[in-house]
mmCIF file of C-alpha atoms in Angstrom:
data_model
loop_
_atom_site.group_PDB
_atom_site.id
_atom_site.type_symbol
_atom_site.label_atom_id
_atom_site.label_comp_id
_atom_site.label_asym_id
_atom_site.label_seq_id
_atom_site.Cartn_x
_atom_site.Cartn_y
_atom_site.Cartn_z
ATOM 1 C CA MET A 1 9.416 -0.302 -1.349
ATOM 2 C CA LYS A 2 7.516 -2.866 -3.333
ATOM 3 C CA LYS A 3 4.176 -2.859 -1.608
ATOM 4 C CA THR A 4 3.258 -5.876 -3.347
ATOM 5 C CA LEU A 5 5.495 -8.860 -4.049
ATOM 6 C CA VAL A 6 5.162 -9.513 -8.050
ATOM 7 C CA ALA A 7 6.742 -12.996 -7.630
ATOM 8 C CA LEU A 8 4.217 -13.997 -4.974
ATOM 9 C CA ALA A 9 1.674 -15.532 -7.290
ATOM 10 C CA VAL A 10 -0.521 -16.647 -4.364
ATOM 11 C CA ALA A 11 -0.856 -13.114 -3.079
ATOM 12 C CA ALA A 12 -4.212 -11.359 -4.031
ATOM 13 C CA THR A 13 -2.596 -7.966 -4.276
ATOM 14 C CA ALA A 14 0.083 -9.353 -6.700
ATOM 15 C CA VAL A 15 -2.607 -10.686 -8.874
ATOM 16 C CA ALA A 16 -4.551 -7.260 -8.829
ATOM 17 C CA SER A 17 -1.803 -5.072 -9.335
ATOM 18 C CA THR A 18 -0.085 -6.683 -12.327
ATOM 19 C CA ALA A 19 -3.261 -7.500 -14.423
ATOM 20 C CA ASN A 20 -5.342 -4.401 -14.743
ATOM 21 C CA ALA A 21 -3.712 -2.064 -16.977
ATOM 22 C CA ALA A 22 -6.227 -1.142 -19.631
ATOM 23 C CA VAL A 23 -4.838 -0.262 -23.121
ATOM 24 C CA VAL A 24 -6.530 3.059 -24.156
ATOM 25 C CA TYR A 25 -4.631 3.600 -27.362
ATOM 26 C CA GLU A 26 -2.596 1.350 -29.442
ATOM 27 C CA GLN A 27 -1.589 2.102 -33.053
ATOM 28 C CA ASP A 28 1.593 1.946 -35.228
ATOM 29 C CA GLY A 29 3.672 0.830 -32.499
ATOM 30 C CA ALA A 30 2.487 3.370 -29.902
ATOM 31 C CA LYS A 31 0.665 2.154 -26.755
ATOM 32 C CA VAL A 32 -1.030 4.166 -23.707
ATOM 33 C CA GLU A 33 -2.133 2.041 -20.752
ATOM 34 C CA LEU A 34 -4.108 3.203 -17.677
ATOM 35 C CA SER A 35 -4.129 1.624 -14.235
ATOM 36 C CA GLY A 36 -4.349 2.562 -10.645
ATOM 37 C CA SER A 37 -5.793 1.687 -7.389
ATOM 38 C CA PHE A 38 -7.915 3.220 -4.655
ATOM 39 C CA ARG A 39 -6.420 2.239 -1.064
ATOM 40 C CA ALA A 40 -8.111 3.124 2.202
ATOM 41 C CA PHE A 41 -7.745 2.250 5.780
ATOM 42 C CA LEU A 42 -10.556 2.584 8.370
ATOM 43 C CA GLY A 43 -9.294 2.222 11.922
ATOM 44 C CA LYS A 44 -7.378 3.633 14.964
ATOM 45 C CA VAL A 45 -4.010 4.661 14.598
ATOM 46 C CA GLY A 46 -1.905 5.598 18.057
ATOM 47 C CA ASP A 47 -3.646 7.714 20.499
ATOM 48 C CA GLY A 48 -5.849 9.443 17.765
ATOM 49 C CA ARG A 49 -9.734 8.658 17.285
ATOM 50 C CA GLY A 50 -10.703 6.059 14.666
ATOM 51 C CA ASP A 51 -10.022 7.621 11.288
ATOM 52 C CA LEU A 52 -10.508 7.090 7.603
ATOM 53 C CA LYS A 53 -7.135 7.407 5.926
ATOM 54 C CA ASN A 54 -5.937 7.389 2.231
ATOM 55 C CA ASP A 55 -3.274 4.584 2.086
ATOM 56 C CA ASP A 56 -1.575 6.036 -1.176
ATOM 57 C CA SER A 57 -4.359 5.769 -3.615
ATOM 58 C CA ARG A 58 -2.915 6.256 -7.078
ATOM 59 C CA ILE A 59 -3.494 6.708 -10.897
ATOM 60 C CA TYR A 60 -0.904 5.644 -13.372
ATOM 61 C CA VAL A 61 -0.635 6.113 -17.081
ATOM 62 C CA LYS A 62 2.188 4.633 -19.095
ATOM 63 C CA ALA A 63 3.071 5.158 -22.561
ATOM 64 C CA SER A 64 5.713 3.320 -24.956
ATOM 65 C CA GLN A 65 6.586 3.579 -28.665
ATOM 66 C CA ASP A 66 8.342 0.528 -30.358
ATOM 67 C CA LEU A 67 11.385 1.897 -32.481
ATOM 68 C CA GLY A 68 12.183 -1.626 -33.711
ATOM 69 C CA ASN A 69 15.134 -3.933 -33.321
ATOM 70 C CA GLY A 70 14.250 -4.536 -29.751
ATOM 71 C CA LEU A 71 14.443 -0.744 -29.012
ATOM 72 C CA SER A 72 11.496 1.363 -27.468
ATOM 73 C CA ALA A 73 10.804 4.624 -25.832
ATOM 74 C CA PHE A 74 8.673 4.855 -22.911
ATOM 75 C CA ALA A 75 7.089 7.300 -20.578
ATOM 76 C CA GLY A 76 5.222 7.181 -17.344
ATOM 77 C CA TYR A 77 2.953 9.719 -15.038
ATOM 78 C CA GLN A 78 1.710 8.628 -11.552
ATOM 79 C CA ILE A 79 -0.608 10.812 -9.671
ATOM 80 C CA ARG A 80 -1.064 10.179 -5.897
ATOM 81 C CA PHE A 81 -3.175 12.066 -3.331
ATOM 82 C CA GLU A 82 -0.134 13.294 -0.747
ATOM 83 C CA GLU A 83 -0.914 13.674 3.085
ATOM 84 C CA GLU A 84 0.709 17.186 2.618
ATOM 85 C CA ALA A 85 -2.117 18.278 0.236
ATOM 86 C CA TYR A 86 -4.510 19.419 3.091
ATOM 87 C CA LYS A 87 -7.070 21.126 1.002
ATOM 88 C CA THR A 88 -10.315 19.986 2.644
ATOM 89 C CA LYS A 89 -13.809 20.820 2.727
ATOM 90 C CA HIS A 90 -14.369 20.500 6.439
ATOM 91 C CA ARG A 91 -12.179 22.737 8.660
ATOM 92 C CA GLY A 92 -9.719 20.717 10.783
ATOM 93 C CA SER A 93 -10.384 17.379 9.194
ATOM 94 C CA ASP A 94 -6.939 16.850 8.128
ATOM 95 C CA SER A 95 -8.041 14.678 5.022
ATOM 96 C CA ASP A 96 -5.386 13.015 3.055
ATOM 97 C CA PHE A 97 -7.749 12.578 0.132
ATOM 98 C CA GLY A 98 -6.879 16.055 -1.173
ATOM 99 C CA ASP A 99 -5.178 17.563 -3.923
ATOM 100 C CA PRO A 100 -3.613 15.228 -6.703
ATOM 101 C CA THR A 101 0.150 15.450 -6.643
ATOM 102 C CA THR A 102 2.683 14.298 -9.202
ATOM 103 C CA ARG A 103 4.399 11.297 -7.652
ATOM 104 C CA GLU A 104 6.213 10.025 -10.791
ATOM 105 C CA LEU A 105 7.101 11.780 -14.225
ATOM 106 C CA TYR A 106 9.879 10.100 -16.231
ATOM 107 C CA ALA A 107 10.753 9.075 -19.804
ATOM 108 C CA GLY A 108 13.453 6.711 -21.132
ATOM 109 C CA LEU A 109 14.701 4.111 -23.539
ATOM 110 C CA LYS A 110 14.355 0.344 -23.290
ATOM 111 C CA HIS A 111 16.369 -2.331 -25.105
ATOM 112 C CA ALA A 112 14.919 -5.924 -24.583
ATOM 113 C CA ASP A 113 18.140 -7.489 -24.252
ATOM 114 C CA VAL A 114 19.976 -4.707 -22.397
ATOM 115 C CA GLY A 115 17.733 -2.637 -20.064
ATOM 116 C CA ALA A 116 16.012 0.379 -19.389
ATOM 117 C CA LEU A 117 17.395 4.021 -18.948
ATOM 118 C CA SER A 118 15.051 6.730 -17.591
ATOM 119 C CA PHE A 119 14.985 10.209 -16.441
ATOM 120 C CA GLY A 120 12.869 12.418 -14.218
ATOM 121 C CA ARG A 121 10.903 11.913 -10.918
ATOM 122 C CA GLN A 122 10.804 8.189 -10.349
ATOM 123 C CA ASN A 123 11.254 5.529 -7.791
ATOM 124 C CA THR A 124 14.973 4.249 -7.521
ATOM 125 C CA THR A 125 15.956 0.653 -7.937
ATOM 126 C CA GLY A 126 16.234 0.417 -4.250
ATOM 127 C CA ASP A 127 12.610 0.571 -4.184
ATOM 128 C CA ASP A 128 12.778 -3.003 -5.245
ATOM 129 C CA VAL A 129 14.922 -4.482 -2.684
ATOM 130 C CA LEU A 130 12.809 -4.715 0.411
ATOM 131 C CA GLN A 131 9.953 -6.674 -1.020
ATOM 132 C CA ASP A 132 7.001 -7.015 1.422
ATOM 133 C CA ALA A 133 3.586 -8.841 1.333
ATOM 134 C CA THR A 134 1.542 -6.959 3.771
ATOM 135 C CA TYR A 135 -0.694 -3.644 3.607
ATOM 136 C CA TYR A 136 -1.028 -0.773 5.694
ATOM 137 C CA ARG A 137 2.297 0.664 7.293
ATOM 138 C CA SER A 138 4.231 -2.459 5.644
ATOM 139 C CA GLY A 139 7.831 -1.692 5.776
ATOM 140 C CA GLU A 140 7.258 1.620 7.747
ATOM 141 C CA TYR A 141 11.094 1.673 8.974
ATOM 142 C CA GLY A 142 12.632 0.967 5.588
ATOM 143 C CA ILE A 143 16.432 2.430 5.379
ATOM 144 C CA LEU A 144 17.023 2.746 1.627
ATOM 145 C CA THR A 145 16.318 5.718 -0.527
ATOM 146 C CA THR A 146 13.492 4.654 -2.796
ATOM 147 C CA ARG A 147 12.338 7.633 -4.735
ATOM 148 C CA SER A 148 13.712 10.798 -6.076
ATOM 149 C CA ASP A 149 12.384 14.233 -7.363
ATOM 150 C CA LYS A 150 15.032 13.989 -10.324
ATOM 151 C CA SER A 151 17.268 11.283 -11.232
ATOM 152 C CA VAL A 152 18.728 9.219 -13.901
ATOM 153 C CA LYS A 153 18.144 5.423 -13.339
ATOM 154 C CA PHE A 154 19.135 2.053 -15.075
ATOM 155 C CA LYS A 155 17.969 -1.198 -14.655
ATOM 156 C CA SER A 156 19.331 -4.093 -16.572
ATOM 157 C CA ALA A 157 17.481 -6.972 -18.434
ATOM 158 C CA GLU A 158 17.597 -10.149 -16.736
ATOM 159 C CA TRP A 159 20.045 -12.796 -17.662
ATOM 160 C CA ASN A 160 19.652 -16.358 -16.125
ATOM 161 C CA GLY A 161 17.818 -14.765 -13.254
ATOM 162 C CA PHE A 162 20.307 -12.015 -12.444
ATOM 163 C CA SER A 163 19.840 -8.547 -12.897
ATOM 164 C CA PHE A 164 21.285 -5.050 -11.557
ATOM 165 C CA GLY A 165 20.301 -1.420 -11.262
ATOM 166 C CA ALA A 166 21.913 2.097 -10.699
ATOM 167 C CA ASP A 167 20.758 5.382 -9.725
ATOM 168 C CA TYR A 168 22.037 9.004 -9.731
ATOM 169 C CA LEU A 169 20.025 11.485 -7.969
ATOM 170 C CA PHE A 170 20.305 15.444 -8.495
ATOM 171 C CA GLY A 171 19.971 17.984 -5.710
ATOM 172 C CA HIS A 172 19.825 21.685 -5.470
ATOM 173 C CA SER A 173 21.669 23.605 -8.046
ATOM 174 C CA ASN A 174 22.541 26.641 -5.730
ATOM 175 C CA THR A 175 26.341 27.540 -5.795
ATOM 176 C CA GLU A 176 25.742 31.063 -4.693
ATOM 177 C CA VAL A 177 26.291 31.863 -0.867
ATOM 178 C CA ASP A 178 24.131 34.446 0.718
ATOM 179 C CA PRO A 179 25.909 35.675 3.877
ATOM 180 C CA ASN A 180 22.718 36.780 5.321
ATOM 181 C CA VAL A 181 21.236 33.454 5.740
ATOM 182 C CA ALA A 182 21.920 31.093 8.223
ATOM 183 C CA GLY A 183 23.232 27.726 7.692
ATOM 184 C CA THR A 184 20.680 25.835 5.432
ATOM 185 C CA THR A 185 21.018 22.020 4.647
ATOM 186 C CA GLU A 186 20.063 21.339 1.029
ATOM 187 C CA TYR A 187 20.274 17.966 -0.726
ATOM 188 C CA LYS A 188 23.348 17.853 -2.967
ATOM 189 C CA ASN A 189 23.148 14.541 -4.774
ATOM 190 C CA GLY A 190 23.123 10.918 -4.265
ATOM 191 C CA TYR A 191 23.384 7.335 -5.779
ATOM 192 C CA GLY A 192 22.424 3.865 -5.393
ATOM 193 C CA LEU A 193 23.354 0.315 -6.608
ATOM 194 C CA THR A 194 21.129 -2.646 -6.517
ATOM 195 C CA ALA A 195 21.492 -6.359 -7.600
ATOM 196 C CA PHE A 196 18.778 -9.145 -7.956
ATOM 197 C CA TYR A 197 18.719 -12.812 -8.476
ATOM 198 C CA HIS A 198 15.948 -15.659 -8.407
ATOM 199 C CA TYR A 199 16.258 -19.268 -8.672
ATOM 200 C CA ASP A 200 12.978 -21.301 -9.696
ATOM 201 C CA PHE A 201 13.128 -24.815 -8.505
ATOM 202 C CA ALA A 202 9.520 -25.422 -9.861
ATOM 203 C CA GLU A 203 6.634 -23.214 -10.553
ATOM 204 C CA ASP A 204 5.625 -22.849 -7.048
ATOM 205 C CA ASN A 205 9.113 -23.239 -5.435
ATOM 206 C CA LYS A 206 11.573 -20.401 -5.626
ATOM 207 C CA LEU A 207 14.294 -18.350 -4.014
ATOM 208 C CA GLU A 208 14.781 -14.739 -4.253
ATOM 209 C CA PHE A 209 17.686 -12.413 -3.233
ATOM 210 C CA ALA A 210 18.332 -8.799 -3.424
ATOM 211 C CA ALA A 211 21.028 -6.206 -2.134
ATOM 212 C CA GLY A 212 21.050 -2.586 -2.246
ATOM 213 C CA TYR A 213 23.209 0.428 -1.297
ATOM 214 C CA THR A 214 22.239 3.872 -1.237
ATOM 215 C CA GLN A 215 24.043 7.244 -0.330
ATOM 216 C CA ASP A 216 22.527 10.782 0.086
ATOM 217 C CA ASN A 217 24.936 13.637 0.248
ATOM 218 C CA TYR A 218 23.878 17.475 1.699
ATOM 219 C CA ASP A 219 25.472 20.620 1.539
ATOM 220 C CA ASP A 220 25.220 23.796 3.932
ATOM 221 C CA VAL A 221 24.578 26.471 1.232
ATOM 222 C CA SER A 222 25.515 29.329 3.384
ATOM 223 C CA TYR A 223 29.169 28.025 3.843
ATOM 224 C CA SER A 224 30.159 27.842 0.138
ATOM 225 C CA ASN A 225 28.482 24.748 -0.189
ATOM 226 C CA ASP A 226 30.553 22.880 2.072
ATOM 227 C CA SER A 227 29.566 19.205 2.595
ATOM 228 C CA VAL A 228 27.421 18.897 5.782
ATOM 229 C CA GLY A 229 27.068 15.109 5.803
ATOM 230 C CA LYS A 230 25.990 11.800 4.359
ATOM 231 C CA ASN A 231 23.170 9.294 4.629
ATOM 232 C CA LYS A 232 24.486 5.813 3.953
ATOM 233 C CA ALA A 233 22.637 2.591 4.093
ATOM 234 C CA TRP A 234 22.691 -1.052 2.735
ATOM 235 C CA LEU A 235 20.128 -3.771 2.867
ATOM 236 C CA LEU A 236 19.953 -7.496 2.128
ATOM 237 C CA HIS A 237 17.014 -9.408 1.188
ATOM 238 C CA GLY A 238 16.185 -13.079 0.680
ATOM 239 C CA SER A 239 12.736 -14.901 0.439
ATOM 240 C CA TRP A 240 11.392 -18.392 -0.122
ATOM 241 C CA THR A 241 8.178 -19.072 -1.808
ATOM 242 C CA TYR A 242 6.852 -22.864 -1.497
ATOM 243 C CA GLY A 243 3.295 -23.293 -2.525
ATOM 244 C CA PRO A 244 1.088 -21.077 -0.557
ATOM 245 C CA LEU A 245 3.826 -20.067 1.724
ATOM 246 C CA TYR A 246 5.915 -17.062 1.701
ATOM 247 C CA LEU A 247 8.787 -16.141 4.116
ATOM 248 C CA ALA A 248 11.333 -13.171 3.798
ATOM 249 C CA LEU A 249 14.114 -12.125 5.833
ATOM 250 C CA ASN A 250 15.439 -8.615 5.527
ATOM 251 C CA TYR A 251 18.891 -7.111 7.224
ATOM 252 C CA GLY A 252 20.617 -3.980 6.809
ATOM 253 C CA GLN A 253 22.829 -0.947 8.363
ATOM 254 C CA TYR A 254 22.729 2.661 8.274
ATOM 255 C CA LYS A 255 24.960 5.597 9.077
ATOM 256 C CA ASN A 256 23.495 9.311 9.298
ATOM 257 C CA GLU A 257 26.127 12.123 9.542
ATOM 258 C CA VAL A 258 24.001 14.763 8.673
ATOM 259 C CA SER A 259 22.151 16.202 11.669
ATOM 260 C CA ASP A 260 25.297 15.689 14.233
ATOM 261 C CA ALA A 261 27.825 17.128 11.610
ATOM 262 C CA TYR A 262 25.581 19.934 10.895
ATOM 263 C CA THR A 263 25.444 21.177 14.465
ATOM 264 C CA GLN A 264 28.976 20.766 15.149
ATOM 265 C CA PHE A 265 29.728 22.954 12.166
ATOM 266 C CA ARG A 266 27.529 25.665 13.040
ATOM 267 C CA THR A 267 29.373 25.916 16.371
ATOM 268 C CA GLY A 268 32.621 26.069 14.660
ATOM 269 C CA GLN A 269 33.740 22.533 15.482
ATOM 270 C CA ARG A 270 33.527 20.289 12.654
ATOM 271 C CA VAL A 271 33.126 16.608 13.862
ATOM 272 C CA GLU A 272 32.319 13.793 11.466
ATOM 273 C CA ALA A 273 30.024 11.882 13.910
ATOM 274 C CA GLY A 274 26.392 11.232 13.631
ATOM 275 C CA THR A 275 24.010 8.283 14.245
ATOM 276 C CA LYS A 276 24.092 4.671 12.935
ATOM 277 C CA GLY A 277 22.191 1.731 13.444
ATOM 278 C CA ARG A 278 20.530 -1.809 12.132
ATOM 279 C CA TYR A 279 17.399 -2.725 10.533
ATOM 280 C CA ALA A 280 15.845 -6.083 10.380
ATOM 281 C CA MET A 281 12.401 -7.318 8.988
ATOM 282 C CA VAL A 282 10.837 -10.722 8.788
ATOM 283 C CA ASP A 283 8.011 -11.064 6.631
ATOM 284 C CA ALA A 284 5.399 -14.064 6.195
ATOM 285 C CA ARG A 285 2.139 -14.972 4.540
ATOM 286 C CA TYR A 286 0.331 -18.161 3.887
ATOM 287 C CA GLN A 287 -2.490 -18.624 1.477
ATOM 288 C CA PHE A 288 -4.783 -21.085 3.284
ATOM 289 C CA SER A 289 -7.636 -20.623 0.888
ATOM 290 C CA GLU A 290 -7.984 -19.614 -2.625
ATOM 291 C CA PRO A 291 -9.629 -16.215 -1.685
ATOM 292 C CA SER A 292 -7.792 -15.578 1.394
ATOM 293 C CA ALA A 293 -4.581 -15.516 3.580
ATOM 294 C CA VAL A 294 -2.906 -14.549 6.811
ATOM 295 C CA PHE A 295 0.068 -12.395 7.169
ATOM 296 C CA ALA A 296 2.535 -11.153 9.645
ATOM 297 C CA GLN A 297 5.294 -8.844 9.928
ATOM 298 C CA TRP A 298 8.150 -7.837 12.381
ATOM 299 C CA GLU A 299 10.250 -4.808 11.828
ATOM 300 C CA ARG A 300 13.109 -3.533 13.894
ATOM 301 C CA LYS A 301 15.340 -0.478 13.788
ATOM 302 C CA ASP A 302 17.935 0.881 16.263
ATOM 303 C CA THR A 303 19.715 4.285 16.525
ATOM 304 C CA ARG A 304 23.107 4.588 18.221
ATOM 305 C CA SER A 305 25.320 7.574 18.804
ATOM 306 C CA GLU A 306 28.376 7.201 16.642
ATOM 307 C CA ALA A 307 30.458 9.339 19.276
ATOM 308 C CA THR A 308 29.549 7.107 22.454
ATOM 309 C CA GLY A 309 28.421 4.016 20.720
ATOM 310 C CA ASN A 310 25.283 4.186 23.087
ATOM 311 C CA THR A 311 21.963 3.193 21.916
ATOM 312 C CA THR A 312 19.583 6.204 21.953
ATOM 313 C CA GLU A 313 16.342 4.531 20.548
ATOM 314 C CA ILE A 314 15.079 1.182 19.591
ATOM 315 C CA ALA A 315 11.756 0.676 17.411
ATOM 316 C CA ASN A 316 9.743 -2.489 16.973
ATOM 317 C CA ARG A 317 6.588 -3.126 15.200
ATOM 318 C CA TYR A 318 4.476 -6.170 15.020
ATOM 319 C CA GLN A 319 1.873 -6.685 12.758
ATOM 320 C CA VAL A 320 -0.697 -9.513 12.083
ATOM 321 C CA GLY A 321 -3.513 -9.752 9.759
ATOM 322 C CA VAL A 322 -5.755 -11.637 7.116
ATOM 323 C CA ASP A 323 -7.109 -10.602 3.702
ATOM 324 C CA TYR A 324 -9.791 -11.799 1.626
ATOM 325 C CA LYS A 325 -10.046 -11.523 -2.263
ATOM 326 C CA LEU A 326 -13.439 -10.570 -3.413
ATOM 327 C CA HIS A 327 -12.435 -10.391 -6.948
ATOM 328 C CA LYS A 328 -9.051 -10.434 -8.523
ATOM 329 C CA ASN A 329 -9.167 -6.603 -8.637
ATOM 330 C CA VAL A 330 -10.737 -6.134 -5.100
ATOM 331 C CA VAL A 331 -9.011 -7.053 -1.591
ATOM 332 C CA THR A 332 -10.275 -6.346 1.730
ATOM 333 C CA TYR A 333 -8.126 -6.984 4.983
ATOM 334 C CA ALA A 334 -8.071 -6.787 8.557
ATOM 335 C CA MET A 335 -4.931 -6.069 10.676
ATOM 336 C CA TYR A 336 -3.666 -5.340 14.219
ATOM 337 C CA GLU A 337 -0.155 -3.696 14.868
ATOM 338 C CA GLN A 338 1.601 -2.742 18.112
ATOM 339 C CA GLU A 339 4.709 -0.328 17.904
ATOM 340 C CA ARG A 340 7.030 0.059 20.812
ATOM 341 C CA ILE A 341 9.624 2.744 20.720
ATOM 342 C CA LYS A 342 12.210 2.578 23.572
ATOM 343 C CA ASP A 343 14.504 5.802 24.346
ATOM 344 C CA ASP A 344 15.983 7.508 27.237
ATOM 345 C CA ALA A 345 12.557 8.630 28.437
ATOM 346 C CA GLY A 346 11.203 5.155 28.525
ATOM 347 C CA THR A 347 8.874 3.218 26.387
ATOM 348 C CA GLU A 348 6.009 4.181 24.122
ATOM 349 C CA LYS A 349 3.274 1.795 22.859
ATOM 350 C CA ASP A 350 0.803 2.593 20.230
ATOM 351 C CA ASN A 351 -1.869 0.018 19.155
ATOM 352 C CA ILE A 352 -2.883 0.254 15.467
ATOM 353 C CA TYR A 353 -5.948 -1.919 14.140
ATOM 354 C CA GLY A 354 -8.600 -1.733 11.521
ATOM 355 C CA VAL A 355 -9.743 -2.635 8.162
ATOM 356 C CA GLY A 356 -8.634 -1.907 4.709
ATOM 357 C CA LEU A 357 -9.776 -1.919 1.233
ATOM 358 C CA ARG A 358 -7.984 -1.890 -2.050
ATOM 359 C CA VAL A 359 -9.719 -1.570 -5.726
ATOM 360 C CA PHE A 360 -7.415 -2.065 -8.569
ATOM 361 C CA PHE A 361 -8.388 -0.940 -12.271
#
C-alpha cells in the first residue's frame, strides 16, 4: 500500500518522498535517478522488550530513455533490508538491518498519452488503492495483493482525473508430479484490476476514490497441479482533503479458500469451503502547524468460517500520534497503538508505542 499519500501535500512525508530523487546521469535522453530513505522505529512492540526496528528502509534507482514521440523506456531497482535477512554481528540480536534484498527489479515502456507497461518484480497497481497517512504498522491488515515476485503490470495515463490498472502475476512453472512428495501448495497465478478517480474543487479541496480487486490461485503440485483454492479480495477507498485536514474511509471483503480446501483435499474429501471476512480502515490527519501534524488510524478485520458462518477472529488496532518535520527531508514522529485480537480463546491486547525517524534522500 501507499505508505505516504502523494496527494496529501500537507503531509511531511509526502513532501519528502516525492521531491528527493537526485539525477546522477542525464545525456542524450537517458536519465538515472537515485533516491531512498532510512526508516527506523524505537519503542516497545507487544510483550517484547524495547527494540530498535528497521521500518522498510530502502534505496531506489530509476532509469529512463526517451524514445521520441511521447514514448520512453524505463527500469527500476529497489533494495530493502528485509526482516528475514538475519545475518547479524551479535548472536541472538535478530536484527532486521541485515542483508540488502531485491524488493523490486523491473523494466517497461511508457507512452505519455496511454500509460506504462512493465515486467518483473514490482508492486501491483493494488498497492495504490489503500492510501494511508501514518507511519509504523500503517495499514497492517491490508487485504489486497500489493506486490509480486514476477508480473506484468499496466497503469494507464490519467484522463480527466480517471485512470485504471491491471496486473497478471506468474507463479510456479512446475508441471511434473513427484508421487513421493506429500501435498505441497504452490502459487499458480493471480491477477488484479484497479480504478482511480480524483476531483479537485480547488488547490486545497479535493476528493479521491479508488477501487481494487485481486485474486491469487494456488495448486497442489503433488496431485497433477489440481487447484487447491483461491484468495479473493476487493477494496474501496474514498478520501477528502480540505486544507490541513485529510480524512479517508476504506472498506472491503475477502475470501480465502486455500487452507480449508487443501486440508479437505488431503483427506480425500474435496470441499470448497474456507474463510471469509470484512475489512475496514478509517484514516485521519490534521496539519495544525507548518512543521507538525497529528494523525489517527483505526483498522478492523474479521474472519468467519464459510462452512458455519461463525466469526472465528476479530482484530482491531487503534493508533494515534504526532509528527514533526525537522527539514523537508527529515521527519520524526511519536505514536501509540493498541491492538486487540479476539477469538475463541479470549481477547489478547498488545500495546505498541515509541518514536520514529525517517530521513529521505
